[in-house]
Short mmCIF file of C-alpha atoms (C1' of nucleotides) in Angstrom, two decimals:
data_model
loop_
_atom_site.label_atom_id
_atom_site.label_comp_id
_atom_site.label_asym_id
_atom_site.label_seq_id
_atom_site.Cartn_x
_atom_site.Cartn_y
_atom_site.Cartn_z
CA MET Q 1 140.90 127.59 -9.83
CA THR Q 2 142.38 124.09 -10.26
CA VAL Q 3 139.74 121.42 -9.91
CA MET Q 4 140.79 118.47 -7.80
CA GLU Q 5 139.90 114.88 -8.50
CA THR Q 6 136.50 114.04 -7.20
CA THR Q 7 136.73 112.47 -3.80
CA PRO Q 8 135.96 108.75 -3.89
CA ALA Q 9 133.69 108.90 -0.82
CA PRO Q 10 130.08 107.95 -1.71
CA ALA Q 11 128.50 111.06 -0.15
CA PRO Q 12 124.85 111.59 -1.06
CA ALA Q 13 124.21 114.64 -3.25
CA LYS Q 14 122.18 116.32 -0.54
CA VAL Q 15 125.19 116.80 1.70
CA ASP Q 16 126.74 119.16 -0.81
CA VAL Q 17 124.03 121.75 -0.49
CA CYS Q 18 123.93 121.40 3.28
CA ALA Q 19 120.49 120.33 4.34
CA ALA Q 20 118.37 123.11 5.78
CA ALA Q 21 116.37 122.78 8.96
CA PRO Q 22 113.54 120.23 8.51
CA GLU Q 23 110.99 122.63 7.04
CA SER Q 24 107.70 121.11 6.05
CA HIS Q 25 107.03 121.06 2.33
CA PRO Q 26 103.63 121.51 0.66
CA ARG Q 27 103.93 118.07 -0.90
CA PRO Q 28 106.09 115.06 -0.01
CA ASN Q 29 109.23 114.23 -2.00
CA GLY Q 30 108.28 112.39 -5.17
CA GLN Q 31 105.19 114.53 -5.75
CA ASP Q 32 107.12 117.76 -5.67
CA ARG Q 33 106.72 119.18 -9.17
CA TYR Q 34 105.37 122.65 -8.44
CA THR Q 35 104.36 125.09 -11.17
CA ILE Q 36 105.74 128.59 -11.02
CA SER Q 37 102.47 129.97 -9.68
CA GLU Q 38 102.51 127.46 -6.84
CA VAL Q 39 106.02 128.59 -5.94
CA VAL Q 40 104.80 132.17 -6.07
CA ALA Q 41 102.14 131.26 -3.54
CA PHE Q 42 104.60 129.45 -1.25
CA THR Q 43 107.48 131.92 -1.32
CA GLY Q 44 105.86 135.32 -1.80
CA LEU Q 45 108.25 136.02 -4.67
CA THR Q 46 106.77 137.00 -8.04
CA ALA Q 47 106.97 134.80 -11.12
CA HIS Q 48 109.04 137.56 -12.72
CA THR Q 49 111.54 137.38 -9.90
CA LEU Q 50 111.72 133.60 -10.04
CA ARG Q 51 112.51 133.66 -13.76
CA TRP Q 52 114.96 136.47 -13.21
CA TYR Q 53 116.77 134.51 -10.47
CA GLU Q 54 117.17 131.67 -12.93
CA ARG Q 55 118.46 133.93 -15.67
CA ILE Q 56 121.18 135.44 -13.48
CA GLY Q 57 122.30 132.07 -12.15
CA LEU Q 58 120.83 132.31 -8.68
CA MET Q 59 118.33 129.48 -9.17
CA PRO Q 60 120.08 126.80 -11.16
CA ASP Q 61 118.77 123.65 -12.77
CA VAL Q 62 115.03 123.95 -12.40
CA ASP Q 63 113.40 120.91 -13.94
CA ARG Q 64 111.01 121.30 -16.89
CA SER Q 65 107.87 119.56 -18.04
CA HIS Q 66 107.97 117.83 -21.46
CA THR Q 67 106.67 121.07 -22.97
CA GLY Q 68 109.25 123.29 -21.30
CA GLN Q 69 107.32 124.64 -18.34
CA ARG Q 70 109.13 124.93 -15.02
CA ARG Q 71 108.57 122.28 -12.36
CA TYR Q 72 110.09 123.16 -9.00
CA SER Q 73 111.11 120.56 -6.41
CA ASN Q 74 111.13 120.63 -2.60
CA HIS Q 75 114.86 121.08 -2.88
CA ASP Q 76 114.31 124.19 -4.99
CA LEU Q 77 111.91 125.50 -2.35
CA ASP Q 78 114.55 125.00 0.34
CA TRP Q 79 117.07 126.86 -1.77
CA LEU Q 80 114.65 129.73 -2.32
CA ALA Q 81 113.95 129.93 1.40
CA PHE Q 82 117.67 130.20 2.04
CA VAL Q 83 118.14 132.82 -0.66
CA ASN Q 84 115.29 134.75 0.86
CA LYS Q 85 117.05 134.76 4.21
CA LEU Q 86 120.24 136.03 2.60
CA ARG Q 87 118.22 138.67 0.80
CA LEU Q 88 116.81 139.92 4.09
CA THR Q 89 120.33 140.50 5.36
CA GLY Q 90 120.88 142.99 2.55
CA MET Q 91 123.41 140.71 0.87
CA PRO Q 92 123.93 141.83 -2.74
CA VAL Q 93 122.48 139.48 -5.31
CA ALA Q 94 125.88 139.18 -6.94
CA HIS Q 95 127.24 137.54 -3.77
CA MET Q 96 124.34 135.12 -3.68
CA VAL Q 97 125.04 134.25 -7.30
CA ARG Q 98 128.65 133.58 -6.33
CA TYR Q 99 127.49 131.25 -3.56
CA ALA Q 100 125.18 129.45 -5.98
CA GLU Q 101 128.11 129.05 -8.35
CA LEU Q 102 130.22 127.54 -5.57
CA VAL Q 103 127.45 125.07 -4.79
CA ARG Q 104 127.42 124.04 -8.45
CA LEU Q 105 131.17 123.52 -8.41
CA GLY Q 106 130.95 120.87 -5.70
CA GLU Q 107 132.72 119.98 -2.50
CA GLU Q 108 136.03 121.56 -3.42
CA THR Q 109 134.43 124.91 -2.65
CA PHE Q 110 133.41 124.16 0.93
CA ALA Q 111 136.13 126.42 2.31
CA GLU Q 112 135.19 129.38 0.17
CA ARG Q 113 131.51 128.89 0.92
CA GLN Q 114 132.27 128.91 4.61
CA GLU Q 115 134.26 132.13 4.26
CA LEU Q 116 131.46 133.76 2.31
CA LEU Q 117 128.89 132.83 4.92
CA GLU Q 118 131.16 133.93 7.76
CA SER Q 119 131.61 137.30 6.11
CA THR Q 120 127.85 137.53 5.75
CA ARG Q 121 127.50 136.58 9.39
CA ARG Q 122 129.72 139.48 10.40
CA ASP Q 123 127.59 141.83 8.28
CA VAL Q 124 124.47 140.56 9.99
CA LEU Q 125 125.94 141.15 13.44
CA ASN Q 126 126.98 144.66 12.43
CA ARG Q 127 123.54 145.43 11.11
CA MET Q 128 121.96 144.14 14.28
CA ALA Q 129 124.22 146.38 16.36
CA GLU Q 130 123.27 149.36 14.20
CA LEU Q 131 119.61 148.55 14.61
CA GLN Q 132 120.01 148.21 18.37
CA ASP Q 133 121.63 151.63 18.40
CA THR Q 134 118.82 153.11 16.36
CA LEU Q 135 116.28 151.51 18.62
CA ALA Q 136 117.76 153.40 21.57
CA VAL Q 137 117.48 156.69 19.69
CA LEU Q 138 113.91 155.93 18.64
CA ASP Q 139 112.91 155.04 22.19
CA HIS Q 140 114.47 158.24 23.45
CA LYS Q 141 112.48 160.34 21.01
CA ILE Q 142 109.27 158.39 21.42
CA ASN Q 143 109.48 158.88 25.17
CA PHE Q 144 110.06 162.56 24.64
CA TYR Q 145 106.97 162.90 22.47
CA ALA Q 146 104.89 160.75 24.81
CA GLY Q 147 105.96 162.91 27.74
CA THR Q 148 105.03 166.23 26.14
CA ARG Q 149 101.41 165.28 25.64
CA PRO Q 150 98.55 164.50 28.02
CA ALA Q 151 98.71 160.73 27.41
CA PRO Q 152 95.69 160.43 25.05
CA GLU Q 153 94.34 156.95 25.76
CA ARG Q 154 95.65 156.32 29.23
CA ASP Q 155 93.23 154.42 31.49
CA MET Z 1 97.30 172.15 6.96
CA THR Z 2 95.93 174.99 9.12
CA VAL Z 3 98.69 176.73 10.97
CA MET Z 4 97.77 177.75 14.50
CA GLU Z 5 98.90 180.93 16.16
CA THR Z 6 102.41 180.60 17.49
CA THR Z 7 102.29 179.56 21.13
CA PRO Z 8 103.27 182.39 23.43
CA ALA Z 9 105.35 180.12 25.67
CA PRO Z 10 109.07 181.03 25.42
CA ALA Z 11 110.14 177.45 24.76
CA PRO Z 12 113.62 177.21 23.26
CA ALA Z 13 113.63 176.07 19.66
CA LYS Z 14 115.60 173.00 20.59
CA VAL Z 15 112.68 171.34 22.35
CA ASP Z 16 110.75 171.03 19.14
CA VAL Z 17 113.32 168.87 17.45
CA CYS Z 18 113.78 166.71 20.51
CA ALA Z 19 117.36 166.96 21.66
CA ALA Z 20 119.53 164.02 20.73
CA ALA Z 21 121.87 162.29 23.12
CA PRO Z 22 124.70 164.66 24.11
CA GLU Z 23 126.99 163.91 21.20
CA SER Z 24 130.20 165.86 21.10
CA HIS Z 25 130.45 168.32 18.24
CA PRO Z 26 133.60 169.20 16.31
CA ARG Z 27 133.27 172.83 17.39
CA PRO Z 28 131.33 174.45 20.24
CA ASN Z 29 128.04 176.24 19.62
CA GLY Z 30 128.69 179.71 18.32
CA GLN Z 31 131.61 178.61 16.16
CA ASP Z 32 129.58 175.98 14.32
CA ARG Z 33 129.51 177.19 10.75
CA TYR Z 34 130.81 174.15 8.89
CA THR Z 35 131.42 174.08 5.15
CA ILE Z 36 129.94 171.26 3.15
CA SER Z 37 133.28 169.46 2.93
CA GLU Z 38 133.64 169.56 6.71
CA VAL Z 39 130.23 167.97 7.04
CA VAL Z 40 131.29 165.35 4.48
CA ALA Z 41 134.26 164.54 6.70
CA PHE Z 42 132.13 164.33 9.86
CA THR Z 43 129.17 162.38 8.52
CA GLY Z 44 130.59 160.18 5.78
CA LEU Z 45 127.87 161.39 3.43
CA THR Z 46 128.93 162.87 0.10
CA ALA Z 47 128.45 166.53 -0.79
CA HIS Z 48 126.13 165.37 -3.56
CA THR Z 49 123.96 163.58 -1.04
CA LEU Z 50 123.90 166.57 1.33
CA ARG Z 51 122.70 168.87 -1.44
CA TRP Z 52 120.21 166.29 -2.59
CA TYR Z 53 118.81 165.92 0.95
CA GLU Z 54 118.24 169.66 0.98
CA ARG Z 55 116.57 169.66 -2.41
CA ILE Z 56 114.07 166.97 -1.45
CA GLY Z 57 113.22 168.64 1.87
CA LEU Z 58 115.07 166.26 4.16
CA MET Z 59 117.61 168.83 5.35
CA PRO Z 60 115.74 172.08 5.74
CA ASP Z 61 116.98 175.58 6.44
CA VAL Z 62 120.73 175.27 6.13
CA ASP Z 63 122.28 178.66 6.77
CA ARG Z 64 124.28 180.36 4.02
CA SER Z 65 127.32 182.61 3.95
CA HIS Z 66 126.84 186.11 2.49
CA THR Z 67 127.86 184.68 -0.89
CA GLY Z 68 125.44 181.77 -0.78
CA GLN Z 69 127.66 178.91 0.34
CA ARG Z 70 126.24 176.48 2.87
CA ARG Z 71 127.20 176.83 6.53
CA TYR Z 72 126.03 173.89 8.66
CA SER Z 73 125.42 174.18 12.42
CA ASN Z 74 125.83 171.67 15.25
CA HIS Z 75 122.08 171.34 15.16
CA ASP Z 76 122.27 170.36 11.49
CA LEU Z 77 124.90 167.75 12.37
CA ASP Z 78 122.58 166.28 15.02
CA TRP Z 79 119.79 166.11 12.49
CA LEU Z 80 122.02 164.39 9.95
CA ALA Z 81 123.12 161.88 12.57
CA PHE Z 82 119.49 161.07 13.27
CA VAL Z 83 118.62 160.82 9.59
CA ASN Z 84 121.55 158.48 9.18
CA LYS Z 85 120.19 156.23 11.90
CA LEU Z 86 116.79 156.16 10.23
CA ARG Z 87 118.49 155.40 6.93
CA LEU Z 88 120.21 152.39 8.45
CA THR Z 89 116.84 150.97 9.43
CA GLY Z 90 115.88 150.87 5.76
CA MET Z 91 113.26 153.57 6.25
CA PRO Z 92 112.28 155.03 2.85
CA VAL Z 93 113.55 158.55 2.27
CA ALA Z 94 109.98 159.69 1.61
CA HIS Z 95 109.06 158.83 5.22
CA MET Z 96 112.04 160.75 6.54
CA VAL Z 97 110.97 163.72 4.43
CA ARG Z 98 107.53 163.43 5.98
CA TYR Z 99 109.07 163.48 9.45
CA ALA Z 100 111.17 166.54 8.54
CA GLU Z 101 108.01 168.24 7.32
CA LEU Z 102 106.29 167.50 10.64
CA VAL Z 103 109.24 169.00 12.51
CA ARG Z 104 108.91 172.14 10.40
CA LEU Z 105 105.21 172.37 11.20
CA GLY Z 106 105.85 172.66 14.92
CA GLU Z 107 104.51 171.19 18.13
CA GLU Z 108 101.04 170.45 16.79
CA THR Z 109 102.57 167.45 15.01
CA PHE Z 110 104.04 165.75 18.09
CA ALA Z 111 101.38 163.03 17.99
CA GLU Z 112 101.95 162.19 14.34
CA ARG Z 113 105.71 162.23 14.81
CA GLN Z 114 105.37 159.81 17.68
CA GLU Z 115 103.23 157.50 15.57
CA LEU Z 116 105.71 157.61 12.73
CA LEU Z 117 108.61 156.74 15.02
CA GLU Z 118 106.63 153.98 16.69
CA SER Z 119 105.87 152.45 13.32
CA THR Z 120 109.55 152.66 12.48
CA ARG Z 121 110.35 151.07 15.81
CA ARG Z 122 108.14 148.11 14.94
CA ASP Z 123 109.90 147.78 11.60
CA VAL Z 124 113.26 147.77 13.35
CA LEU Z 125 112.17 145.03 15.74
CA ASN Z 126 110.87 142.96 12.83
CA ARG Z 127 114.12 143.37 10.95
CA MET Z 128 116.10 142.37 14.01
CA ALA Z 129 113.99 139.24 14.39
CA GLU Z 130 114.56 138.38 10.73
CA LEU Z 131 118.28 138.88 11.15
CA GLN Z 132 118.32 136.72 14.25
CA ASP Z 133 116.58 134.02 12.26
CA THR Z 134 119.05 134.32 9.44
CA LEU Z 135 121.91 134.18 11.90
CA ALA Z 136 120.70 130.79 13.08
CA VAL Z 137 120.62 129.49 9.52
CA LEU Z 138 124.07 130.89 8.80
CA ASP Z 139 125.50 129.32 11.93
CA HIS Z 140 123.95 126.01 11.02
CA LYS Z 141 125.57 126.06 7.60
CA ILE Z 142 128.88 127.41 8.81
CA ASN Z 143 129.08 124.63 11.35
CA PHE Z 144 128.28 122.14 8.64
CA TYR Z 145 131.10 123.40 6.43
CA ALA Z 146 133.52 123.61 9.35
CA GLY Z 147 132.70 120.03 10.29
CA THR Z 148 133.31 118.56 6.83
CA ARG Z 149 136.88 119.77 6.62
CA PRO Z 150 140.00 118.92 8.60
CA ALA Z 151 139.95 122.19 10.59
CA PRO Z 152 142.65 124.04 8.61
CA GLU Z 153 144.34 126.21 11.21
CA ARG Z 154 143.54 124.37 14.38
CA ASP Z 155 146.38 124.43 16.92
"C1'" DT K 1 147.38 189.05 -7.12
"C1'" DA K 2 147.72 184.60 -9.02
"C1'" DG K 3 146.50 179.94 -8.84
"C1'" DA K 4 144.63 175.99 -6.62
"C1'" DA K 5 141.05 174.15 -4.26
"C1'" DC K 6 136.35 174.58 -3.03
"C1'" DC K 7 131.50 175.74 -3.73
"C1'" DT K 8 127.13 176.73 -6.56
"C1'" DT K 9 123.15 175.14 -9.71
"C1'" DG K 10 119.70 172.24 -12.60
"C1'" DG K 11 119.52 168.44 -14.96
"C1'" DA K 12 121.10 164.14 -16.62
"C1'" DG K 13 123.15 159.56 -15.56
"C1'" DT K 14 124.03 155.22 -12.70
"C1'" DG K 15 123.39 150.75 -10.33
"C1'" DC K 16 120.55 147.73 -8.15
"C1'" DA K 17 116.72 144.74 -7.89
"C1'" DC K 18 113.27 143.94 -9.78
"C1'" DT K 19 108.92 144.59 -13.03
"C1'" DC K 20 106.48 144.64 -17.12
"C1'" DC K 21 105.42 143.75 -22.04
"C1'" DA K 22 104.08 141.44 -26.39
"C1'" DA K 23 103.43 137.50 -28.89
"C1'" DG K 24 102.76 133.00 -28.80
"C1'" DC K 25 102.41 128.12 -26.89
"C1'" DA K 26 100.25 124.90 -23.04
"C1'" DA K 27 96.75 123.12 -19.83
"C1'" DG K 28 92.32 122.30 -18.00
"C1'" DC K 29 87.44 122.31 -18.43
"C1'" DA K 30 82.32 122.48 -20.72
"C1'" DT U 1 86.42 122.12 -29.89
"C1'" DG U 2 86.61 126.27 -28.11
"C1'" DC U 3 87.62 129.25 -24.25
"C1'" DT U 4 89.99 130.86 -20.38
"C1'" DT U 5 93.79 130.88 -17.67
"C1'" DG U 6 98.63 129.96 -17.21
"C1'" DC U 7 103.35 129.68 -18.90
"C1'" DT U 8 107.27 130.87 -22.20
"C1'" DT U 9 110.94 134.25 -23.98
"C1'" DG U 10 114.16 138.43 -24.66
"C1'" DG U 11 114.27 142.87 -24.04
"C1'" DA U 12 112.72 147.18 -22.36
"C1'" DG U 13 110.98 149.90 -18.37
"C1'" DT U 14 110.57 151.33 -13.30
"C1'" DG U 15 111.62 153.23 -8.71
"C1'" DC U 16 114.80 154.23 -5.40
"C1'" DA U 17 118.76 156.50 -3.68
"C1'" DC U 18 122.01 158.45 -4.96
"C1'" DT U 19 125.96 160.24 -8.29
"C1'" DC U 20 127.94 162.95 -11.68
"C1'" DC U 21 128.50 166.87 -14.95
"C1'" DA U 22 129.45 171.48 -16.91
"C1'" DA U 23 130.07 176.07 -16.32
"C1'" DG U 24 130.92 179.42 -13.45
"C1'" DG U 25 131.54 182.00 -8.82
"C1'" DT U 26 134.30 181.92 -3.97
"C1'" DT U 27 137.97 181.24 -0.61
"C1'" DC U 28 142.50 180.45 0.80
"C1'" DT U 29 147.50 180.34 0.62
"C1'" DA U 30 151.98 182.00 -1.27
#
DNA sequence: TAGAACCTTGGAGTGCACTCCAAGCAAGCA
DNA sequence: TGCTTGCTTGGAGTGCACTCCAAGGTTCTA
């Protein structure tokens, strides 16, 4: 809970969020002021969901045009791609919001972020093991069904 | 929809459901008349969920005591174990109900059952690929966080 | 034979993750 | 300048998969 003094090291802001793999962006940095409908097209999320993410604190600090419309950056796109990955693991949104909060709080939260991701990692491995298990059962049954019939389209 | 004449072949009922792997049952066949709370203990599902499965057609034909209380068989336990595996894949309950319906309809539905399971199999493989992808991202970030700190409990 | 613990039902409620709505302002084009 | 399309908000609604409730009957142990 106690916030330490900011470290004097001149680390660039990007380091804090932990740069993602070098994904290509629709537009180069500097021209990256995407409207919400562009982000919809790039991410597959709906505009509703994007606004909702912002409301619950999962998508912080989206820039605005002078009239108040959202303008997303490449950095925002990277964040959304990461969130999407977490979402696919079945991670509850509340945990993602917690992670987003930790990112906002700065470098003091590196340890907790690491723990959170490691816990997620364990969940992912468990899910993969479950799926592998299920795959075996499915294959068993599929083979059974395939074997009981005269192989419709063979040859 | 049309129901064919019952096949004269004296196939045991078990064949139709496609026997699962030889899982050990709490009690041998013949003494397998489990109460709902026993099934809760074995499966980890709640009694609410078991009754709900029955109501929606996912858990058909559970035997009853002479006073109307449910008595589950080893066969029912096998079915629940399979349903649980499907559930873990994220398969919608409506699809599982469809599969249960096909089982009820008999051997004429083998082909459709196979298709349904093959489609599920593809979903499982896709999910596993997504998870593998996510795992790479998680590892990348975890390594980043681990590298920025003085390795707390090393040595 | 009493009392506790368990089981029954239909229907209503819950939590999650969106999803939609109405009313109004903004942006781009003929 | 008008018209169409897009964007804004808070709040209400949706769909899924459970989850719980009340009121009453059943089973088991002492």
